[in-house]
Amino acid sequence: MSKRKKNLEKVIQQCQKTLDKIEEELAKPEPKLTLYDIEMGNFDEVPRAILREAKREIKIMMQILDKNEYMPDYTYPLIDSYSIDTELCDLLFETKIIYEKYT
């Protein structure tokens, strides 16, 4: 197997791992947050709107597999959200880095 093919396989596996984690998170009941909770960052989950957008973009990444043709931008809302120190957030950033490095 060529090095490029191995790298692309690595990207696909990482994307799938991230999609699985997003699905797992979206399957959980949505927490009831007050406006105060949101403003103060009193939650430890990535907002669902960001997760849905990341899911959409990761599916595109898996199809295109070329950073010159498509780069996701779901990380920008993550940086602005209060959930930057979560395991899922780390996984989302890692996925983008791997995509950028290996495609």
mmCIF file of N, CA and C in Angstrom:
data_model
loop_
_atom_site.group_PDB
_atom_site.id
_atom_site.type_symbol
_atom_site.label_atom_id
_atom_site.label_comp_id
_atom_site.label_asym_id
_atom_site.label_seq_id
_atom_site.Cartn_x
_atom_site.Cartn_y
_atom_site.Cartn_z
ATOM 1 N N MET A 1 0.848 -1.169 0.000
ATOM 2 C CA MET A 1 0.000 0.000 0.000
ATOM 3 C C MET A 1 0.904 1.246 0.000
ATOM 4 N N SER A 2 0.578 2.197 -0.847
ATOM 5 C CA SER A 2 1.388 3.407 -0.954
ATOM 6 C C SER A 2 1.258 4.257 0.314
ATOM 7 N N LYS A 3 2.243 5.106 0.513
ATOM 8 C CA LYS A 3 2.237 5.980 1.693
ATOM 9 C C LYS A 3 1.029 6.909 1.666
ATOM 10 N N ARG A 4 0.700 7.453 0.499
ATOM 11 C CA ARG A 4 -0.452 8.353 0.379
ATOM 12 C C ARG A 4 -1.738 7.626 0.759
ATOM 13 N N LYS A 5 -1.882 6.401 0.277
ATOM 14 C CA LYS A 5 -3.089 5.626 0.579
ATOM 15 C C LYS A 5 -3.173 5.337 2.086
ATOM 16 N N LYS A 6 -2.043 5.033 2.711
ATOM 17 C CA LYS A 6 -2.028 4.805 4.159
ATOM 18 C C LYS A 6 -2.428 6.072 4.908
ATOM 19 N N ASN A 7 -1.890 7.193 4.447
ATOM 20 C CA ASN A 7 -2.227 8.463 5.096
ATOM 21 C C ASN A 7 -3.712 8.776 4.964
ATOM 22 N N LEU A 8 -4.263 8.552 3.784
ATOM 23 C CA LEU A 8 -5.685 8.816 3.581
ATOM 24 C C LEU A 8 -6.538 7.875 4.433
ATOM 25 N N GLU A 9 -6.085 6.645 4.569
ATOM 26 C CA GLU A 9 -6.800 5.691 5.420
ATOM 27 C C GLU A 9 -6.781 6.164 6.875
ATOM 28 N N LYS A 10 -5.649 6.708 7.295
ATOM 29 C CA LYS A 10 -5.529 7.253 8.649
ATOM 30 C C LYS A 10 -6.520 8.402 8.849
ATOM 31 N N VAL A 11 -6.646 9.265 7.851
ATOM 32 C CA VAL A 11 -7.586 10.393 7.909
ATOM 33 C C VAL A 11 -9.018 9.872 8.015
ATOM 34 N N ILE A 12 -9.357 8.904 7.189
ATOM 35 C CA ILE A 12 -10.712 8.342 7.191
ATOM 36 C C ILE A 12 -11.029 7.718 8.553
ATOM 37 N N GLN A 13 -10.083 6.974 9.107
ATOM 38 C CA GLN A 13 -10.300 6.350 10.421
ATOM 39 C C GLN A 13 -10.509 7.407 11.502
ATOM 40 N N GLN A 14 -9.709 8.469 11.457
ATOM 41 C CA GLN A 14 -9.843 9.545 12.444
ATOM 42 C C GLN A 14 -11.195 10.235 12.293
ATOM 43 N N CYS A 15 -11.586 10.507 11.062
ATOM 44 C CA CYS A 15 -12.882 11.147 10.809
ATOM 45 C C CYS A 15 -14.023 10.271 11.319
ATOM 46 N N GLN A 16 -13.945 8.970 11.059
ATOM 47 C CA GLN A 16 -14.997 8.061 11.496
ATOM 48 C C GLN A 16 -15.056 7.987 13.013
ATOM 49 N N LYS A 17 -13.913 7.946 13.648
ATOM 50 C CA LYS A 17 -13.856 7.939 15.114
ATOM 51 C C LYS A 17 -14.545 9.192 15.665
ATOM 52 N N THR A 18 -14.283 10.319 15.048
ATOM 53 C CA THR A 18 -14.874 11.579 15.495
ATOM 54 C C THR A 18 -16.372 11.595 15.237
ATOM 55 N N LEU A 19 -16.788 11.115 14.075
ATOM 56 C CA LEU A 19 -18.222 11.047 13.778
ATOM 57 C C LEU A 19 -18.948 10.161 14.790
ATOM 58 N N ASP A 20 -18.340 9.032 15.136
ATOM 59 C CA ASP A 20 -18.944 8.126 16.122
ATOM 60 C C ASP A 20 -19.110 8.825 17.467
ATOM 61 N N LYS A 21 -18.098 9.578 17.868
ATOM 62 C CA LYS A 21 -18.157 10.293 19.150
ATOM 63 C C LYS A 21 -19.221 11.393 19.102
ATOM 64 N N ILE A 22 -19.323 12.089 17.974
ATOM 65 C CA ILE A 22 -20.353 13.122 17.819
ATOM 66 C C ILE A 22 -21.736 12.485 17.925
ATOM 67 N N GLU A 23 -21.952 11.375 17.235
ATOM 68 C CA GLU A 23 -23.243 10.676 17.292
ATOM 69 C C GLU A 23 -23.580 10.266 18.725
ATOM 70 N N GLU A 24 -22.584 9.768 19.420
ATOM 71 C CA GLU A 24 -22.776 9.359 20.820
ATOM 72 C C GLU A 24 -23.202 10.565 21.662
ATOM 73 N N GLU A 25 -22.572 11.688 21.445
ATOM 74 C CA GLU A 25 -22.889 12.901 22.198
ATOM 75 C C GLU A 25 -24.282 13.430 21.841
ATOM 76 N N LEU A 26 -24.622 13.403 20.555
ATOM 77 C CA LEU A 26 -25.933 13.895 20.127
ATOM 78 C C LEU A 26 -27.073 12.997 20.597
ATOM 79 N N ALA A 27 -26.756 11.726 20.882
ATOM 80 C CA ALA A 27 -27.788 10.792 21.349
ATOM 81 C C ALA A 27 -28.160 11.027 22.814
ATOM 82 N N LYS A 28 -27.302 11.709 23.541
ATOM 83 C CA LYS A 28 -27.588 11.999 24.940
ATOM 84 C C LYS A 28 -28.701 13.046 25.025
ATOM 85 N N PRO A 29 -29.452 13.028 26.120
ATOM 86 C CA PRO A 29 -30.465 14.075 26.298
ATOM 87 C C PRO A 29 -29.804 15.452 26.361
ATOM 88 N N GLU A 30 -30.459 16.406 25.756
ATOM 89 C CA GLU A 30 -29.907 17.761 25.744
ATOM 90 C C GLU A 30 -30.035 18.373 27.139
ATOM 91 N N PRO A 31 -28.941 18.933 27.657
ATOM 92 C CA PRO A 31 -29.013 19.517 29.000
ATOM 93 C C PRO A 31 -29.870 20.781 29.000
ATOM 94 N N LYS A 32 -30.546 21.002 30.105
ATOM 95 C CA LYS A 32 -31.356 22.214 30.267
ATOM 96 C C LYS A 32 -30.448 23.305 30.830
ATOM 97 N N LEU A 33 -30.120 24.280 30.002
ATOM 98 C CA LEU A 33 -29.240 25.357 30.417
ATOM 99 C C LEU A 33 -29.998 26.673 30.447
ATOM 100 N N THR A 34 -29.728 27.438 31.474
ATOM 101 C CA THR A 34 -30.308 28.777 31.527
ATOM 102 C C THR A 34 -29.396 29.720 30.756
ATOM 103 N N LEU A 35 -29.882 30.903 30.464
ATOM 104 C CA LEU A 35 -29.068 31.909 29.792
ATOM 105 C C LEU A 35 -27.832 32.219 30.643
ATOM 106 N N TYR A 36 -28.015 32.250 31.950
ATOM 107 C CA TYR A 36 -26.894 32.494 32.860
ATOM 108 C C TYR A 36 -25.832 31.397 32.722
ATOM 109 N N ASP A 37 -26.261 30.139 32.668
ATOM 110 C CA ASP A 37 -25.319 29.027 32.498
ATOM 111 C C ASP A 37 -24.505 29.200 31.230
ATOM 112 N N ILE A 38 -25.173 29.548 30.161
ATOM 113 C CA ILE A 38 -24.506 29.707 28.869
ATOM 114 C C ILE A 38 -23.508 30.860 28.929
ATOM 115 N N GLU A 39 -23.957 31.993 29.454
ATOM 116 C CA GLU A 39 -23.083 33.166 29.538
ATOM 117 C C GLU A 39 -21.867 32.920 30.427
ATOM 118 N N MET A 40 -22.060 32.165 31.487
ATOM 119 C CA MET A 40 -20.978 31.919 32.449
ATOM 120 C C MET A 40 -20.149 30.677 32.097
ATOM 121 N N GLY A 41 -20.571 29.946 31.067
ATOM 122 C CA GLY A 41 -19.839 28.741 30.687
ATOM 123 C C GLY A 41 -20.007 27.608 31.676
ATOM 124 N N ASN A 42 -21.172 27.537 32.301
ATOM 125 C CA ASN A 42 -21.435 26.511 33.307
ATOM 126 C C ASN A 42 -21.911 25.206 32.668
ATOM 127 N N PHE A 43 -21.174 24.720 31.709
ATOM 128 C CA PHE A 43 -21.482 23.435 31.093
ATOM 129 C C PHE A 43 -20.194 22.869 30.529
ATOM 130 N N ASP A 44 -20.171 21.571 30.344
ATOM 131 C CA ASP A 44 -18.936 20.935 29.886
ATOM 132 C C ASP A 44 -19.144 20.125 28.610
ATOM 133 N N GLU A 45 -20.065 20.585 27.799
ATOM 134 C CA GLU A 45 -20.326 19.896 26.540
ATOM 135 C C GLU A 45 -20.154 20.871 25.383
ATOM 136 N N VAL A 46 -19.819 20.313 24.233
ATOM 137 C CA VAL A 46 -19.763 21.119 23.026
ATOM 138 C C VAL A 46 -21.205 21.394 22.606
ATOM 139 N N PRO A 47 -21.542 22.643 22.309
ATOM 140 C CA PRO A 47 -22.917 22.947 21.895
ATOM 141 C C PRO A 47 -23.357 22.101 20.695
ATOM 142 N N ARG A 48 -24.596 21.683 20.722
ATOM 143 C CA ARG A 48 -25.123 20.791 19.690
ATOM 144 C C ARG A 48 -25.081 21.391 18.282
ATOM 145 N N ALA A 49 -25.284 22.680 18.175
ATOM 146 C CA ALA A 49 -25.222 23.309 16.855
ATOM 147 C C ALA A 49 -23.823 23.164 16.257
ATOM 148 N N ILE A 50 -22.815 23.311 17.096
ATOM 149 C CA ILE A 50 -21.432 23.135 16.628
ATOM 150 C C ILE A 50 -21.195 21.676 16.259
ATOM 151 N N LEU A 51 -21.724 20.755 17.049
ATOM 152 C CA LEU A 51 -21.558 19.326 16.745
ATOM 153 C C LEU A 51 -22.203 18.959 15.411
ATOM 154 N N ARG A 52 -23.399 19.477 15.168
ATOM 155 C CA ARG A 52 -24.078 19.166 13.901
ATOM 156 C C ARG A 52 -23.289 19.722 12.716
ATOM 157 N N GLU A 53 -22.738 20.914 12.862
ATOM 158 C CA GLU A 53 -21.943 21.509 11.783
ATOM 159 C C GLU A 53 -20.646 20.730 11.592
ATOM 160 N N ALA A 54 -20.002 20.360 12.684
ATOM 161 C CA ALA A 54 -18.766 19.569 12.584
ATOM 162 C C ALA A 54 -19.045 18.235 11.898
ATOM 163 N N LYS A 55 -20.142 17.615 12.243
ATOM 164 C CA LYS A 55 -20.532 16.337 11.625
ATOM 165 C C LYS A 55 -20.687 16.499 10.110
ATOM 166 N N ARG A 56 -21.372 17.556 9.702
ATOM 167 C CA ARG A 56 -21.567 17.816 8.272
ATOM 168 C C ARG A 56 -20.215 18.024 7.570
ATOM 169 N N GLU A 57 -19.353 18.824 8.180
ATOM 170 C CA GLU A 57 -18.067 19.128 7.563
ATOM 171 C C GLU A 57 -17.140 17.907 7.534
ATOM 172 N N ILE A 58 -17.170 17.097 8.568
ATOM 173 C CA ILE A 58 -16.318 15.900 8.599
ATOM 174 C C ILE A 58 -16.744 14.913 7.514
ATOM 175 N N LYS A 59 -18.025 14.807 7.259
ATOM 176 C CA LYS A 59 -18.489 13.942 6.164
ATOM 177 C C LYS A 59 -17.950 14.445 4.823
ATOM 178 N N ILE A 60 -17.922 15.744 4.639
ATOM 179 C CA ILE A 60 -17.360 16.320 3.411
ATOM 180 C C ILE A 60 -15.855 16.025 3.344
ATOM 181 N N MET A 61 -15.175 16.181 4.465
ATOM 182 C CA MET A 61 -13.738 15.884 4.519
ATOM 183 C C MET A 61 -13.460 14.456 4.074
ATOM 184 N N MET A 62 -14.279 13.525 4.533
ATOM 185 C CA MET A 62 -14.082 12.111 4.193
ATOM 186 C C MET A 62 -14.300 11.846 2.709
ATOM 187 N N GLN A 63 -15.145 12.629 2.072
ATOM 188 C CA GLN A 63 -15.400 12.454 0.649
ATOM 189 C C GLN A 63 -14.305 13.084 -0.193
ATOM 190 N N ILE A 64 -13.859 14.274 0.179
ATOM 191 C CA ILE A 64 -12.918 15.023 -0.653
ATOM 192 C C ILE A 64 -11.469 14.599 -0.410
ATOM 193 N N LEU A 65 -11.077 14.447 0.858
ATOM 194 C CA LEU A 65 -9.729 14.016 1.228
ATOM 195 C C LEU A 65 -8.631 14.831 0.551
ATOM 196 N N ASP A 66 -8.817 16.141 0.524
ATOM 197 C CA ASP A 66 -7.809 17.022 -0.080
ATOM 198 C C ASP A 66 -7.931 18.410 0.542
ATOM 199 N N LYS A 67 -6.929 18.775 1.345
ATOM 200 C CA LYS A 67 -6.980 20.065 2.045
ATOM 201 C C LYS A 67 -6.935 21.247 1.085
ATOM 202 N N ASN A 68 -6.414 21.034 -0.116
ATOM 203 C CA ASN A 68 -6.361 22.117 -1.100
ATOM 204 C C ASN A 68 -7.731 22.377 -1.718
ATOM 205 N N GLU A 69 -8.589 21.375 -1.658
ATOM 206 C CA GLU A 69 -9.929 21.501 -2.227
ATOM 207 C C GLU A 69 -10.972 21.869 -1.165
ATOM 208 N N TYR A 70 -10.769 21.367 0.060
ATOM 209 C CA TYR A 70 -11.742 21.649 1.122
ATOM 210 C C TYR A 70 -11.052 21.642 2.480
ATOM 211 N N MET A 71 -11.263 22.727 3.237
ATOM 212 C CA MET A 71 -10.796 22.800 4.622
ATOM 213 C C MET A 71 -11.987 23.139 5.506
ATOM 214 N N PRO A 72 -12.201 22.360 6.543
ATOM 215 C CA PRO A 72 -13.328 22.625 7.441
ATOM 216 C C PRO A 72 -13.076 23.887 8.265
ATOM 217 N N ASP A 73 -14.163 24.498 8.711
ATOM 218 C CA ASP A 73 -14.005 25.663 9.582
ATOM 219 C C ASP A 73 -14.800 25.522 10.880
ATOM 220 N N TYR A 74 -15.151 24.281 11.242
ATOM 221 C CA TYR A 74 -15.901 24.069 12.472
ATOM 222 C C TYR A 74 -15.092 24.416 13.717
ATOM 223 N N THR A 75 -13.776 24.546 13.603
ATOM 224 C CA THR A 75 -12.965 24.847 14.784
ATOM 225 C C THR A 75 -13.125 26.289 15.258
ATOM 226 N N TYR A 76 -13.497 27.196 14.369
ATOM 227 C CA TYR A 76 -13.655 28.595 14.787
ATOM 228 C C TYR A 76 -14.744 28.766 15.840
ATOM 229 N N PRO A 77 -15.930 28.192 15.661
ATOM 230 C CA PRO A 77 -16.929 28.305 16.735
ATOM 231 C C PRO A 77 -16.493 27.585 18.021
ATOM 232 N N LEU A 78 -15.675 26.533 17.885
ATOM 233 C CA LEU A 78 -15.183 25.835 19.076
ATOM 234 C C LEU A 78 -14.296 26.747 19.907
ATOM 235 N N ILE A 79 -13.455 27.508 19.242
ATOM 236 C CA ILE A 79 -12.555 28.417 19.940
ATOM 237 C C ILE A 79 -13.363 29.460 20.714
ATOM 238 N N ASP A 80 -14.457 29.910 20.110
ATOM 239 C CA ASP A 80 -15.295 30.923 20.751
ATOM 240 C C ASP A 80 -16.230 30.356 21.812
ATOM 241 N N SER A 81 -16.429 29.052 21.794
ATOM 242 C CA SER A 81 -17.343 28.457 22.771
ATOM 243 C C SER A 81 -16.609 28.249 24.095
ATOM 244 N N TYR A 82 -17.362 27.961 25.115
ATOM 245 C CA TYR A 82 -16.770 27.749 26.430
ATOM 246 C C TYR A 82 -16.367 26.298 26.651
ATOM 247 N N SER A 83 -16.517 25.473 25.659
ATOM 248 C CA SER A 83 -16.302 24.041 25.838
ATOM 249 C C SER A 83 -14.978 23.577 25.251
ATOM 250 N N ILE A 84 -13.992 24.448 25.230
ATOM 251 C CA ILE A 84 -12.734 24.137 24.572
ATOM 252 C C ILE A 84 -11.899 23.101 25.334
ATOM 253 N N ASP A 85 -12.183 22.883 26.604
ATOM 254 C CA ASP A 85 -11.403 21.947 27.408
ATOM 255 C C ASP A 85 -12.073 20.592 27.586
ATOM 256 N N THR A 86 -12.814 20.154 26.593
ATOM 257 C CA THR A 86 -13.467 18.854 26.693
ATOM 258 C C THR A 86 -12.759 17.834 25.810
ATOM 259 N N GLU A 87 -12.975 16.585 26.120
ATOM 260 C CA GLU A 87 -12.377 15.494 25.341
ATOM 261 C C GLU A 87 -12.856 15.551 23.883
ATOM 262 N N LEU A 88 -14.135 15.815 23.683
ATOM 263 C CA LEU A 88 -14.675 15.882 22.328
ATOM 264 C C LEU A 88 -14.081 17.061 21.564
ATOM 265 N N CYS A 89 -13.913 18.164 22.221
ATOM 266 C CA CYS A 89 -13.313 19.326 21.582
ATOM 267 C C CYS A 89 -11.884 19.002 21.142
ATOM 268 N N ASP A 90 -11.126 18.343 22.001
ATOM 269 C CA ASP A 90 -9.764 17.926 21.653
ATOM 270 C C ASP A 90 -9.780 17.013 20.427
ATOM 271 N N LEU A 91 -10.721 16.097 20.395
ATOM 272 C CA LEU A 91 -10.841 15.175 19.267
ATOM 273 C C LEU A 91 -11.162 15.921 17.971
ATOM 274 N N LEU A 92 -12.031 16.909 18.051
ATOM 275 C CA LEU A 92 -12.383 17.694 16.869
ATOM 276 C C LEU A 92 -11.169 18.456 16.330
ATOM 277 N N PHE A 93 -10.388 19.054 17.220
ATOM 278 C CA PHE A 93 -9.176 19.751 16.784
ATOM 279 C C PHE A 93 -8.161 18.775 16.197
ATOM 280 N N GLU A 94 -7.986 17.637 16.838
ATOM 281 C CA GLU A 94 -7.049 16.618 16.366
ATOM 282 C C GLU A 94 -7.432 16.129 14.963
ATOM 283 N N THR A 95 -8.718 15.955 14.739
ATOM 284 C CA THR A 95 -9.192 15.488 13.436
ATOM 285 C C THR A 95 -8.846 16.493 12.345
ATOM 286 N N LYS A 96 -9.058 17.765 12.622
ATOM 287 C CA LYS A 96 -8.718 18.788 11.629
ATOM 288 C C LYS A 96 -7.219 18.800 11.352
ATOM 289 N N ILE A 97 -6.416 18.670 12.390
ATOM 290 C CA ILE A 97 -4.955 18.662 12.221
ATOM 291 C C ILE A 97 -4.508 17.478 11.384
ATOM 292 N N ILE A 98 -5.042 16.308 11.660
ATOM 293 C CA ILE A 98 -4.681 15.110 10.893
ATOM 294 C C ILE A 98 -5.106 15.269 9.431
ATOM 295 N N TYR A 99 -6.292 15.801 9.213
ATOM 296 C CA TYR A 99 -6.781 16.039 7.837
ATOM 297 C C TYR A 99 -5.828 16.984 7.110
ATOM 298 N N GLU A 100 -5.453 18.051 7.782
ATOM 299 C CA GLU A 100 -4.581 19.051 7.162
ATOM 300 C C GLU A 100 -3.189 18.473 6.890
ATOM 301 N N LYS A 101 -2.702 17.659 7.784
ATOM 302 C CA LYS A 101 -1.355 17.089 7.651
ATOM 303 C C LYS A 101 -1.254 16.013 6.581
ATOM 304 N N TYR A 102 -2.271 15.162 6.478
ATOM 305 C CA TYR A 102 -2.158 13.968 5.644
ATOM 306 C C TYR A 102 -2.919 14.003 4.321
ATOM 307 N N THR A 103 -3.585 15.090 4.004
ATOM 308 C CA THR A 103 -4.276 15.115 2.704
ATOM 309 C C THR A 103 -3.635 16.145 1.789
#
